[in-house]
């Protein structure tokens, strides 16, 4: 598959969702994302359970190092689940050789952003993860969770929304995510605007993955520069030609796969040393 084919397929799926009531749209999104996921790794144990009142999905690889990683899915705070991001969480567990706990936090508009953060925090306090990894909206949640900790574990951030998310700081429109999409998310969850708190690094050890065509990449790079100036150890890579959401098809897109594997392998080295 090339990136144009991915964009066409994913965009068509999103367009179909626009006509559906929200509960059905969420199920359609889960199904859409799973169509791009590779088969589960051989020998991986996958269990659904409830942790501190929050639904989670656990991915336990056949070869495992002690300690788990908390994974927080994306979806613009209104859609997405452990199901939509199943392929990413399974791949993360396999590449890190760690158990991954994927959180099914509650979504807007049923709850506000602080309630989403509280769900993630409840699971974090129960499982004591050795790392936090967040995809898109989940990256914002991971950053804000880390800011609440006295000593945050290593962070893995995948094209998260950071900073003030205004037209002046965002990059250009891109397929699958426009500037107006980002601004509408900001209106839905105004608490994600982080002009002040994103000036200081959320952790001392951070791995970041972005894509070339994404209005969120420019503010992420601004934040990375600020965090590095403040003394954080940061690994950064930007997947060429890729777009927001392309990580779902990392197994089929060579540039996305290379960036994802580098992200995971570098994060694994941080955890092991």
PDB file of C-alpha atoms in Angstrom:
ATOM      1  CA  UNK A   1       0.000   0.000   0.000  1.00  0.00           C
ATOM      2  CA  UNK A   2       1.166   3.569  -0.672  1.00  0.00           C
ATOM      3  CA  UNK A   3       0.166   6.622   1.336  1.00  0.00           C
ATOM      4  CA  UNK A   4      -2.333   7.836  -1.277  1.00  0.00           C
ATOM      5  CA  UNK A   5      -4.215   4.531  -1.125  1.00  0.00           C
ATOM      6  CA  UNK A   6      -4.286   4.705   2.676  1.00  0.00           C
ATOM      7  CA  UNK A   7      -5.621   8.270   2.621  1.00  0.00           C
ATOM      8  CA  UNK A   8      -8.339   7.327   0.145  1.00  0.00           C
ATOM      9  CA  UNK A   9      -9.507   4.316   2.171  1.00  0.00           C
ATOM     10  CA  UNK A  10      -9.355   6.029   5.544  1.00  0.00           C
ATOM     11  CA  UNK A  11     -11.019   9.200   4.260  1.00  0.00           C
ATOM     12  CA  UNK A  12     -13.855   7.190   2.725  1.00  0.00           C
ATOM     13  CA  UNK A  13     -14.432   5.490   6.068  1.00  0.00           C
ATOM     14  CA  UNK A  14     -14.503   8.801   7.926  1.00  0.00           C
ATOM     15  CA  UNK A  15     -16.948  10.240   5.396  1.00  0.00           C
ATOM     16  CA  UNK A  16     -19.339   7.337   5.949  1.00  0.00           C
ATOM     17  CA  UNK A  17     -19.163   7.922   9.700  1.00  0.00           C
ATOM     18  CA  UNK A  18     -20.400  11.507   9.332  1.00  0.00           C
ATOM     19  CA  UNK A  19     -23.906  10.275   8.550  1.00  0.00           C
ATOM     20  CA  UNK A  20     -24.121   7.987  11.598  1.00  0.00           C
ATOM     21  CA  UNK A  21     -25.264   8.628  15.172  1.00  0.00           C
ATOM     22  CA  UNK A  22     -22.277   8.848  17.516  1.00  0.00           C
ATOM     23  CA  UNK A  23     -22.536   5.327  19.021  1.00  0.00           C
ATOM     24  CA  UNK A  24     -22.621   3.794  15.532  1.00  0.00           C
ATOM     25  CA  UNK A  25     -19.876   6.126  14.304  1.00  0.00           C
ATOM     26  CA  UNK A  26     -17.638   4.934  17.132  1.00  0.00           C
ATOM     27  CA  UNK A  27     -18.201   1.310  16.178  1.00  0.00           C
ATOM     28  CA  UNK A  28     -17.526   2.144  12.531  1.00  0.00           C
ATOM     29  CA  UNK A  29     -14.264   3.872  13.500  1.00  0.00           C
ATOM     30  CA  UNK A  30     -13.146   0.854  15.505  1.00  0.00           C
ATOM     31  CA  UNK A  31     -13.852  -1.394  12.523  1.00  0.00           C
ATOM     32  CA  UNK A  32     -12.147   0.980  10.070  1.00  0.00           C
ATOM     33  CA  UNK A  33      -8.941   1.114  12.081  1.00  0.00           C
ATOM     34  CA  UNK A  34      -8.856  -2.650  12.607  1.00  0.00           C
ATOM     35  CA  UNK A  35      -8.926  -3.224   8.824  1.00  0.00           C
ATOM     36  CA  UNK A  36      -5.360  -1.856   8.701  1.00  0.00           C
ATOM     37  CA  UNK A  37      -4.016  -3.785  11.704  1.00  0.00           C
ATOM     38  CA  UNK A  38      -1.731  -6.795  11.178  1.00  0.00           C
ATOM     39  CA  UNK A  39      -2.557 -10.164  12.797  1.00  0.00           C
ATOM     40  CA  UNK A  40      -1.801 -10.416  16.509  1.00  0.00           C
ATOM     41  CA  UNK A  41       1.773 -11.551  17.209  1.00  0.00           C
ATOM     42  CA  UNK A  42       2.163 -15.285  17.778  1.00  0.00           C
ATOM     43  CA  UNK A  43       1.839 -16.307  21.412  1.00  0.00           C
ATOM     44  CA  UNK A  44       0.513 -12.944  22.618  1.00  0.00           C
ATOM     45  CA  UNK A  45      -2.122 -13.130  25.353  1.00  0.00           C
ATOM     46  CA  UNK A  46      -4.869 -10.495  25.107  1.00  0.00           C
ATOM     47  CA  UNK A  47      -7.411  -9.968  27.870  1.00  0.00           C
ATOM     48  CA  UNK A  48     -10.227  -7.484  28.473  1.00  0.00           C
ATOM     49  CA  UNK A  49     -10.815  -6.540  32.098  1.00  0.00           C
ATOM     50  CA  UNK A  50     -11.795  -3.700  34.426  1.00  0.00           C
ATOM     51  CA  UNK A  51      -9.199  -1.791  36.447  1.00  0.00           C
ATOM     52  CA  UNK A  52     -10.393   0.650  39.115  1.00  0.00           C
ATOM     53  CA  UNK A  53     -13.746   0.881  37.349  1.00  0.00           C
ATOM     54  CA  UNK A  54     -12.152   1.580  33.943  1.00  0.00           C
ATOM     55  CA  UNK A  55     -12.238  -0.848  31.021  1.00  0.00           C
ATOM     56  CA  UNK A  56      -8.768  -1.920  29.856  1.00  0.00           C
ATOM     57  CA  UNK A  57      -7.263  -4.346  27.361  1.00  0.00           C
ATOM     58  CA  UNK A  58      -4.009  -6.062  28.303  1.00  0.00           C
ATOM     59  CA  UNK A  59      -1.464  -7.251  25.731  1.00  0.00           C
ATOM     60  CA  UNK A  60       1.069  -9.723  27.134  1.00  0.00           C
ATOM     61  CA  UNK A  61       3.807 -10.755  24.652  1.00  0.00           C
ATOM     62  CA  UNK A  62       5.252 -14.242  24.693  1.00  0.00           C
ATOM     63  CA  UNK A  63       8.682 -12.832  25.510  1.00  0.00           C
ATOM     64  CA  UNK A  64       8.230 -10.352  28.334  1.00  0.00           C
ATOM     65  CA  UNK A  65      10.342  -8.127  30.585  1.00  0.00           C
ATOM     66  CA  UNK A  66       8.785  -7.240  33.974  1.00  0.00           C
ATOM     67  CA  UNK A  67       6.856  -3.982  34.167  1.00  0.00           C
ATOM     68  CA  UNK A  68       3.948  -2.736  32.065  1.00  0.00           C
ATOM     69  CA  UNK A  69       3.417   0.206  29.729  1.00  0.00           C
ATOM     70  CA  UNK A  70       0.266   2.324  29.852  1.00  0.00           C
ATOM     71  CA  UNK A  71      -1.098   3.043  26.359  1.00  0.00           C
ATOM     72  CA  UNK A  72      -3.647   5.825  25.792  1.00  0.00           C
ATOM     73  CA  UNK A  73      -5.445   5.769  22.439  1.00  0.00           C
ATOM     74  CA  UNK A  74      -6.301   8.670  20.158  1.00  0.00           C
ATOM     75  CA  UNK A  75      -9.489   9.671  18.361  1.00  0.00           C
ATOM     76  CA  UNK A  76     -10.000  13.373  18.994  1.00  0.00           C
ATOM     77  CA  UNK A  77     -11.434  12.754  22.496  1.00  0.00           C
ATOM     78  CA  UNK A  78     -14.803  11.721  20.973  1.00  0.00           C
ATOM     79  CA  UNK A  79     -14.056   8.388  19.267  1.00  0.00           C
ATOM     80  CA  UNK A  80     -11.410   5.666  19.539  1.00  0.00           C
ATOM     81  CA  UNK A  81     -10.975   2.781  21.957  1.00  0.00           C
ATOM     82  CA  UNK A  82      -8.769  -0.144  22.828  1.00  0.00           C
ATOM     83  CA  UNK A  83     -10.446  -1.819  19.841  1.00  0.00           C
ATOM     84  CA  UNK A  84      -9.580   0.878  17.273  1.00  0.00           C
ATOM     85  CA  UNK A  85      -5.976   0.964  18.505  1.00  0.00           C
ATOM     86  CA  UNK A  86      -5.659  -2.787  19.067  1.00  0.00           C
ATOM     87  CA  UNK A  87      -3.045  -3.207  16.335  1.00  0.00           C
ATOM     88  CA  UNK A  88      -0.870  -0.407  17.689  1.00  0.00           C
ATOM     89  CA  UNK A  89      -0.992  -1.665  21.265  1.00  0.00           C
ATOM     90  CA  UNK A  90      -0.195  -5.238  20.192  1.00  0.00           C
ATOM     91  CA  UNK A  91       2.746  -4.051  18.102  1.00  0.00           C
ATOM     92  CA  UNK A  92       3.972  -1.858  20.960  1.00  0.00           C
ATOM     93  CA  UNK A  93       3.890  -4.802  23.371  1.00  0.00           C
ATOM     94  CA  UNK A  94       5.739  -7.029  20.924  1.00  0.00           C
ATOM     95  CA  UNK A  95       8.460  -4.477  20.096  1.00  0.00           C
ATOM     96  CA  UNK A  96       8.998  -3.354  23.708  1.00  0.00           C
ATOM     97  CA  UNK A  97       8.730  -6.913  25.057  1.00  0.00           C
ATOM     98  CA  UNK A  98       6.516  -5.539  27.831  1.00  0.00           C
ATOM     99  CA  UNK A  99       2.906  -5.947  28.859  1.00  0.00           C
ATOM    100  CA  UNK A 100       0.821  -3.073  27.494  1.00  0.00           C
ATOM    101  CA  UNK A 101      -2.326  -1.904  29.268  1.00  0.00           C
ATOM    102  CA  UNK A 102      -4.616  -0.011  26.843  1.00  0.00           C
ATOM    103  CA  UNK A 103      -7.136   2.283  28.570  1.00  0.00           C
ATOM    104  CA  UNK A 104     -10.765   2.683  27.477  1.00  0.00           C
ATOM    105  CA  UNK A 105     -11.250   6.106  29.053  1.00  0.00           C
ATOM    106  CA  UNK A 106     -14.656   7.773  28.759  1.00  0.00           C
ATOM    107  CA  UNK A 107     -15.192  10.150  25.835  1.00  0.00           C
ATOM    108  CA  UNK A 108     -16.732  13.524  25.020  1.00  0.00           C
ATOM    109  CA  UNK A 109     -19.431  14.712  24.857  1.00  0.00           C
ATOM    110  CA  UNK A 110     -20.587  12.330  27.603  1.00  0.00           C
ATOM    111  CA  UNK A 111     -17.774  13.532  29.893  1.00  0.00           C
ATOM    112  CA  UNK A 112     -15.312  16.424  29.942  1.00  0.00           C
ATOM    113  CA  UNK A 113     -11.518  16.292  29.637  1.00  0.00           C
ATOM    114  CA  UNK A 114     -10.833  16.167  33.410  1.00  0.00           C
ATOM    115  CA  UNK A 115     -12.989  13.022  33.638  1.00  0.00           C
ATOM    116  CA  UNK A 116     -10.970  11.390  30.817  1.00  0.00           C
ATOM    117  CA  UNK A 117      -7.772  12.289  32.636  1.00  0.00           C
ATOM    118  CA  UNK A 118      -9.167  10.884  35.890  1.00  0.00           C
ATOM    119  CA  UNK A 119      -9.911   7.532  34.206  1.00  0.00           C
ATOM    120  CA  UNK A 120      -6.340   7.317  32.915  1.00  0.00           C
ATOM    121  CA  UNK A 121      -4.931   8.367  36.284  1.00  0.00           C
ATOM    122  CA  UNK A 122      -6.932   5.697  38.103  1.00  0.00           C
ATOM    123  CA  UNK A 123      -5.428   2.987  35.894  1.00  0.00           C
ATOM    124  CA  UNK A 124      -1.948   4.499  36.153  1.00  0.00           C
ATOM    125  CA  UNK A 125      -2.080   4.433  39.961  1.00  0.00           C
ATOM    126  CA  UNK A 126      -3.232   0.811  39.901  1.00  0.00           C
ATOM    127  CA  UNK A 127      -0.668  -0.619  37.475  1.00  0.00           C
ATOM    128  CA  UNK A 128       2.395   1.605  38.170  1.00  0.00           C
ATOM    129  CA  UNK A 129       3.650   1.620  34.561  1.00  0.00           C
ATOM    130  CA  UNK A 130       7.324   1.882  33.626  1.00  0.00           C
ATOM    131  CA  UNK A 131       6.345   4.120  30.657  1.00  0.00           C
ATOM    132  CA  UNK A 132       3.403   6.115  29.295  1.00  0.00           C
ATOM    133  CA  UNK A 133       2.654   6.046  25.562  1.00  0.00           C
ATOM    134  CA  UNK A 134      -0.075   8.175  23.994  1.00  0.00           C
ATOM    135  CA  UNK A 135      -1.335   8.424  20.422  1.00  0.00           C
ATOM    136  CA  UNK A 136      -2.739  11.805  19.281  1.00  0.00           C
ATOM    137  CA  UNK A 137      -5.425  12.738  21.848  1.00  0.00           C
ATOM    138  CA  UNK A 138      -3.896  10.051  24.043  1.00  0.00           C
ATOM    139  CA  UNK A 139      -0.573  11.877  23.799  1.00  0.00           C
ATOM    140  CA  UNK A 140      -2.186  14.965  25.335  1.00  0.00           C
ATOM    141  CA  UNK A 141      -3.556  12.835  28.160  1.00  0.00           C
ATOM    142  CA  UNK A 142      -0.145  11.197  28.680  1.00  0.00           C
ATOM    143  CA  UNK A 143       1.550  14.608  28.905  1.00  0.00           C
ATOM    144  CA  UNK A 144      -0.947  15.886  31.463  1.00  0.00           C
ATOM    145  CA  UNK A 145      -0.721  12.676  33.487  1.00  0.00           C
ATOM    146  CA  UNK A 146       3.068  13.005  33.563  1.00  0.00           C
ATOM    147  CA  UNK A 147       2.854  16.615  34.735  1.00  0.00           C
ATOM    148  CA  UNK A 148       0.911  15.422  37.785  1.00  0.00           C
ATOM    149  CA  UNK A 149       3.633  12.975  38.861  1.00  0.00           C
ATOM    150  CA  UNK A 150       6.585  13.864  41.059  1.00  0.00           C
ATOM    151  CA  UNK A 151       8.833  11.714  38.887  1.00  0.00           C
ATOM    152  CA  UNK A 152       7.297  10.736  35.563  1.00  0.00           C
ATOM    153  CA  UNK A 153       8.422   7.538  33.806  1.00  0.00           C
ATOM    154  CA  UNK A 154       9.660   7.746  30.196  1.00  0.00           C
ATOM    155  CA  UNK A 155       7.059   9.086  27.768  1.00  0.00           C
ATOM    156  CA  UNK A 156       6.277   8.014  24.219  1.00  0.00           C
ATOM    157  CA  UNK A 157       4.304  10.661  22.323  1.00  0.00           C
ATOM    158  CA  UNK A 158       2.761  10.077  18.883  1.00  0.00           C
ATOM    159  CA  UNK A 159       1.678  13.311  17.138  1.00  0.00           C
ATOM    160  CA  UNK A 160       0.029  14.810  20.248  1.00  0.00           C
ATOM    161  CA  UNK A 161      -1.802  18.159  20.393  1.00  0.00           C
ATOM    162  CA  UNK A 162       0.386  20.592  22.345  1.00  0.00           C
ATOM    163  CA  UNK A 163       0.513  24.323  23.051  1.00  0.00           C
ATOM    164  CA  UNK A 164      -2.261  26.801  22.361  1.00  0.00           C
ATOM    165  CA  UNK A 165      -3.571  25.058  19.202  1.00  0.00           C
ATOM    166  CA  UNK A 166      -4.308  28.346  17.458  1.00  0.00           C
ATOM    167  CA  UNK A 167      -4.192  29.189  13.759  1.00  0.00           C
ATOM    168  CA  UNK A 168      -0.892  31.006  14.339  1.00  0.00           C
ATOM    169  CA  UNK A 169       0.909  27.970  15.748  1.00  0.00           C
ATOM    170  CA  UNK A 170      -0.585  25.137  13.680  1.00  0.00           C
ATOM    171  CA  UNK A 171       0.975  23.863  10.478  1.00  0.00           C
ATOM    172  CA  UNK A 172      -0.768  23.670   7.128  1.00  0.00           C
ATOM    173  CA  UNK A 173      -3.890  21.648   6.401  1.00  0.00           C
ATOM    174  CA  UNK A 174      -3.204  18.005   5.612  1.00  0.00           C
ATOM    175  CA  UNK A 175      -5.191  14.961   4.495  1.00  0.00           C
ATOM    176  CA  UNK A 176      -7.240  13.353   7.306  1.00  0.00           C
ATOM    177  CA  UNK A 177      -6.610  16.264   9.714  1.00  0.00           C
ATOM    178  CA  UNK A 178      -7.148  19.947   8.895  1.00  0.00           C
ATOM    179  CA  UNK A 179      -6.530  23.063  10.946  1.00  0.00           C
ATOM    180  CA  UNK A 180     -10.301  23.429  11.387  1.00  0.00           C
ATOM    181  CA  UNK A 181     -10.477  19.841  12.689  1.00  0.00           C
ATOM    182  CA  UNK A 182      -7.929  20.733  15.367  1.00  0.00           C
ATOM    183  CA  UNK A 183      -9.750  23.953  16.277  1.00  0.00           C
ATOM    184  CA  UNK A 184     -13.037  22.060  16.642  1.00  0.00           C
ATOM    185  CA  UNK A 185     -11.335  19.587  19.008  1.00  0.00           C
ATOM    186  CA  UNK A 186     -10.063  22.542  21.019  1.00  0.00           C
ATOM    187  CA  UNK A 187     -13.636  23.842  21.300  1.00  0.00           C
ATOM    188  CA  UNK A 188     -14.906  20.411  22.377  1.00  0.00           C
ATOM    189  CA  UNK A 189     -12.219  20.059  25.071  1.00  0.00           C
ATOM    190  CA  UNK A 190     -10.910  23.550  25.943  1.00  0.00           C
ATOM    191  CA  UNK A 191      -8.838  22.113  28.806  1.00  0.00           C
ATOM    192  CA  UNK A 192      -6.355  20.643  26.290  1.00  0.00           C
ATOM    193  CA  UNK A 193      -5.018  24.138  25.495  1.00  0.00           C
ATOM    194  CA  UNK A 194      -1.649  24.035  27.232  1.00  0.00           C
ATOM    195  CA  UNK A 195       0.182  27.284  26.497  1.00  0.00           C
ATOM    196  CA  UNK A 196       1.840  27.448  29.912  1.00  0.00           C
ATOM    197  CA  UNK A 197       2.256  23.838  30.981  1.00  0.00           C
ATOM    198  CA  UNK A 198       3.833  22.785  27.679  1.00  0.00           C
ATOM    199  CA  UNK A 199       6.717  25.187  28.300  1.00  0.00           C
ATOM    200  CA  UNK A 200       8.184  22.715  30.811  1.00  0.00           C
ATOM    201  CA  UNK A 201       8.980  19.092  29.927  1.00  0.00           C
ATOM    202  CA  UNK A 202       6.470  16.564  31.273  1.00  0.00           C
ATOM    203  CA  UNK A 203       9.257  14.009  31.847  1.00  0.00           C
ATOM    204  CA  UNK A 204      13.034  13.875  31.735  1.00  0.00           C
ATOM    205  CA  UNK A 205      13.009  11.094  29.115  1.00  0.00           C
ATOM    206  CA  UNK A 206      10.740  11.407  26.053  1.00  0.00           C
ATOM    207  CA  UNK A 207      10.447   9.744  22.645  1.00  0.00           C
ATOM    208  CA  UNK A 208       8.402  11.583  20.001  1.00  0.00           C
ATOM    209  CA  UNK A 209       6.990  10.450  16.659  1.00  0.00           C
ATOM    210  CA  UNK A 210       5.353  12.846  14.179  1.00  0.00           C
ATOM    211  CA  UNK A 211       4.484  12.774  10.475  1.00  0.00           C
ATOM    212  CA  UNK A 212       5.381  15.199   7.693  1.00  0.00           C
ATOM    213  CA  UNK A 213       1.849  16.203   6.696  1.00  0.00           C
ATOM    214  CA  UNK A 214      -0.001  17.109   9.901  1.00  0.00           C
ATOM    215  CA  UNK A 215      -0.965  20.548  11.288  1.00  0.00           C
ATOM    216  CA  UNK A 216       0.072  19.283  14.745  1.00  0.00           C
ATOM    217  CA  UNK A 217       3.702  18.663  13.772  1.00  0.00           C
ATOM    218  CA  UNK A 218       4.798  22.314  13.931  1.00  0.00           C
ATOM    219  CA  UNK A 219       3.604  22.878  17.530  1.00  0.00           C
ATOM    220  CA  UNK A 220       5.113  19.529  18.584  1.00  0.00           C
ATOM    221  CA  UNK A 221       8.495  20.604  17.209  1.00  0.00           C
ATOM    222  CA  UNK A 222       8.188  23.918  19.074  1.00  0.00           C
ATOM    223  CA  UNK A 223       7.479  22.050  22.313  1.00  0.00           C
ATOM    224  CA  UNK A 224      10.348  19.612  21.728  1.00  0.00           C
ATOM    225  CA  UNK A 225      12.779  22.529  21.349  1.00  0.00           C
ATOM    226  CA  UNK A 226      11.531  24.062  24.622  1.00  0.00           C
ATOM    227  CA  UNK A 227      11.803  20.743  26.451  1.00  0.00           C
ATOM    228  CA  UNK A 228      15.318  20.156  25.172  1.00  0.00           C
ATOM    229  CA  UNK A 229      16.360  23.636  26.312  1.00  0.00           C
ATOM    230  CA  UNK A 230      14.987  22.751  29.746  1.00  0.00           C
ATOM    231  CA  UNK A 231      17.259  19.687  29.889  1.00  0.00           C
ATOM    232  CA  UNK A 232      14.976  16.800  28.885  1.00  0.00           C
ATOM    233  CA  UNK A 233      16.469  13.897  26.929  1.00  0.00           C
ATOM    234  CA  UNK A 234      14.348  13.648  23.773  1.00  0.00           C
ATOM    235  CA  UNK A 235      14.421  11.399  20.740  1.00  0.00           C
ATOM    236  CA  UNK A 236      12.531  12.806  17.764  1.00  0.00           C
ATOM    237  CA  UNK A 237      11.633  11.425  14.358  1.00  0.00           C
ATOM    238  CA  UNK A 238       9.213  12.600  11.656  1.00  0.00           C
ATOM    239  CA  UNK A 239       7.937  10.019   9.161  1.00  0.00           C
ATOM    240  CA  UNK A 240       8.314  11.448   5.621  1.00  0.00           C
ATOM    241  CA  UNK A 241       5.209  11.710   3.416  1.00  0.00           C
ATOM    242  CA  UNK A 242       3.016  10.292   6.177  1.00  0.00           C
ATOM    243  CA  UNK A 243      -0.231  11.792   7.565  1.00  0.00           C
ATOM    244  CA  UNK A 244      -2.046  11.846  10.901  1.00  0.00           C
ATOM    245  CA  UNK A 245      -3.528   8.397  11.500  1.00  0.00           C
ATOM    246  CA  UNK A 246      -1.122   6.572   9.194  1.00  0.00           C
ATOM    247  CA  UNK A 247       0.278   4.658  12.157  1.00  0.00           C
ATOM    248  CA  UNK A 248      -2.770   2.379  11.953  1.00  0.00           C
ATOM    249  CA  UNK A 249      -1.293   1.079   8.675  1.00  0.00           C
ATOM    250  CA  UNK A 250       2.335   0.957   9.841  1.00  0.00           C
ATOM    251  CA  UNK A 251       2.616  -2.681   8.764  1.00  0.00           C
ATOM    252  CA  UNK A 252       1.773  -1.694   5.166  1.00  0.00           C
ATOM    253  CA  UNK A 253       3.493   1.724   4.826  1.00  0.00           C
ATOM    254  CA  UNK A 254       7.318   1.390   4.740  1.00  0.00           C
ATOM    255  CA  UNK A 255       8.110   4.955   5.900  1.00  0.00           C
ATOM    256  CA  UNK A 256       5.617   4.703   8.762  1.00  0.00           C
ATOM    257  CA  UNK A 257       6.895   1.275   9.734  1.00  0.00           C
ATOM    258  CA  UNK A 258      10.515   2.477   9.850  1.00  0.00           C
ATOM    259  CA  UNK A 259       9.650   5.475  12.039  1.00  0.00           C
ATOM    260  CA  UNK A 260       7.460   3.350  14.340  1.00  0.00           C
ATOM    261  CA  UNK A 261      10.138   0.693  14.798  1.00  0.00           C
ATOM    262  CA  UNK A 262      12.755   3.343  15.545  1.00  0.00           C
ATOM    263  CA  UNK A 263      10.389   4.944  18.084  1.00  0.00           C
ATOM    264  CA  UNK A 264       9.738   1.604  19.820  1.00  0.00           C
ATOM    265  CA  UNK A 265      13.328   0.374  19.761  1.00  0.00           C
ATOM    266  CA  UNK A 266      14.639   3.637  21.200  1.00  0.00           C
ATOM    267  CA  UNK A 267      11.974   3.680  23.904  1.00  0.00           C
ATOM    268  CA  UNK A 268      12.853   0.057  24.705  1.00  0.00           C
ATOM    269  CA  UNK A 269      16.518   1.024  25.168  1.00  0.00           C
ATOM    270  CA  UNK A 270      15.465   3.802  27.561  1.00  0.00           C
ATOM    271  CA  UNK A 271      13.431   1.311  29.604  1.00  0.00           C
ATOM    272  CA  UNK A 272      16.195  -1.284  29.684  1.00  0.00           C
ATOM    273  CA  UNK A 273      18.913   1.136  30.715  1.00  0.00           C
TER     274      UNK A 273
END
